Amino acid sequence: ASAYKPEESRVPLAIQLPPAPISKFKIALCQLTVTADKERNIAHARKAIEDAAEKGAQLVVLPEIWNSPYSNDSFPVYAEDIDAGGDASPSSLMLSEIARSRQITIVGGSIPERSSDHLYNTCCVFGTDGKLKGKHRKIHLFDIDIPGKITFKESKTLTAGESPTIVDTDVGRIGIGICYDIRFQELAMLYGARGAHLICYPGAFNMTTGPLHWELLQRARAVDNQLYVATCSPARDAGAGYVAWGHSTLVGPFGEVIATTEHDETIVIAEIDYSLIELRRTNLPLEKQRRGDLYQLVDVQR
């Protein structure tokens, strides 16, 4: 196997999986109903996070665009200046407050973010001290056209992010992607090579691609990289301009669906056990079997 130069298959070298601060914990995926009432959405999300914490969740994940309708018309209206904080970003202020008061880690789904003259689809990660630990701007914008089914172009209003986001938290090293980011295996491979235990994808797949690809992509990202993948979708609103598929899910490092749901509003509570990552990587030692003599994954920013 050494003749295959597996150590050269990732450039720079893959980071060894770091020891996690905790081996087992509960994760909550809050599949929320989203309305046009921003104040209601924020209060509703707060209540869901409180409920999840009461049920023992140490990591809470929210959906993509949970404070606003999902539409190009709405993004500029509901956008917040996250960097300014305070009253300029009531959604992130709420997440910070509840993360601190409940001493939980929150992957805050995503909200429209205004920064200078640009709008982004942005996920904020808050630590147990309430501080912002990471901010991921959706890298791959959702521009698709399936005639007779769905046409949507986020690029009409949104700007693409420029950086992968990996965050060390009290519940392990977490990579962040938003919805369409899940389709690009290279991003997940970067996170795996950077030592992620878990990748969280807040997302809102639609009624065309959801039934075909939502679970498939989650399981593929998990089994290819031998780590956990968690997704969180808005609940389905058949009367909305954009109808979400739902089905928030947790997938384990063997590609197994650990917990999932249908399309109604709910909170999915499940256990993550990081010891399974080492077990699966021992069972299938992919890292030692890669063909560095034939291909490389180059992490440009490293």
XYZ file of C-alpha atoms in Angstrom, residues 43-149:
107
model
C -39.680 33.910 19.019
C -40.702 30.553 17.561
C -37.095 29.511 17.012
C -36.225 30.560 20.571
C -39.021 28.364 21.928
C -37.851 25.382 19.843
C -34.269 25.771 21.074
C -35.522 25.997 24.669
C -37.528 22.808 24.176
C -34.521 21.032 22.668
C -32.323 22.075 25.577
C -34.944 20.820 28.028
C -34.726 17.447 26.288
C -30.990 17.310 26.868
C -29.641 18.509 23.536
C -26.124 19.942 23.761
C -26.045 20.852 20.066
C -29.033 22.474 18.352
C -29.300 22.975 14.587
C -31.787 25.306 12.865
C -32.968 25.283 9.225
C -31.795 27.309 6.254
C -33.425 30.794 6.067
C -35.545 30.335 9.194
C -36.295 34.020 9.897
C -37.586 34.896 6.404
C -39.556 33.463 3.515
C -37.224 31.808 1.028
C -37.404 34.167 -1.945
C -35.211 36.657 -3.738
C -37.773 39.356 -2.959
C -37.563 38.637 0.770
C -33.788 38.343 1.215
C -33.063 42.102 1.042
C -36.028 42.939 3.306
C -35.206 40.455 6.076
C -31.390 40.742 5.886
C -29.425 41.597 9.027
C -25.982 43.068 9.681
C -24.531 40.214 11.722
C -21.167 41.911 12.269
C -22.860 44.989 13.747
C -24.842 42.783 16.129
C -27.372 44.036 18.660
C -30.510 45.571 17.185
C -28.978 45.308 13.702
C -29.210 41.510 13.960
C -32.040 40.406 16.267
C -31.844 36.828 14.966
C -28.198 36.310 15.863
C -28.671 38.206 19.138
C -31.358 35.713 20.145
C -29.113 32.771 19.261
C -26.229 34.223 21.257
C -28.397 34.838 24.312
C -29.924 31.378 24.399
C -26.621 29.612 23.702
C -25.140 31.401 26.713
C -28.118 30.991 29.028
C -28.557 27.293 28.211
C -24.825 26.612 27.768
C -25.389 24.823 24.474
C -23.764 24.985 21.052
C -26.002 26.313 18.289
C -25.562 25.907 14.549
C -27.939 28.719 13.709
C -29.352 27.534 10.408
C -29.014 30.459 8.052
C -30.400 33.954 7.612
C -29.987 36.600 4.920
C -26.951 38.710 5.862
C -26.236 42.249 4.710
C -22.572 43.255 4.578
C -21.669 46.511 2.816
C -23.347 46.291 -0.583
C -23.656 42.510 -0.576
C -26.226 39.992 0.611
C -25.219 36.517 1.753
C -26.950 33.339 2.911
C -25.150 32.946 6.233
C -24.927 30.415 9.061
C -23.692 31.507 12.498
C -22.259 29.071 15.042
C -22.460 30.075 18.701
C -20.566 28.466 21.552
C -21.748 27.725 25.072
C -20.491 31.152 26.160
C -22.760 32.844 23.627
C -19.868 34.029 21.486
C -19.866 33.761 17.699
C -17.418 30.966 16.899
C -17.830 30.858 13.137
C -19.812 32.333 10.271
C -20.337 30.420 7.028
C -21.514 32.198 3.912
C -23.074 29.770 1.444
C -20.333 28.972 -1.057
C -22.358 27.392 -3.849
C -25.383 29.465 -4.816
C -28.592 27.670 -5.720
C -29.020 28.457 -9.420
C -31.031 25.732 -11.130
C -33.514 25.397 -13.966
C -35.547 22.218 -14.321
C -38.198 23.070 -16.936
C -41.726 22.470 -15.735
C -40.488 21.759 -12.204
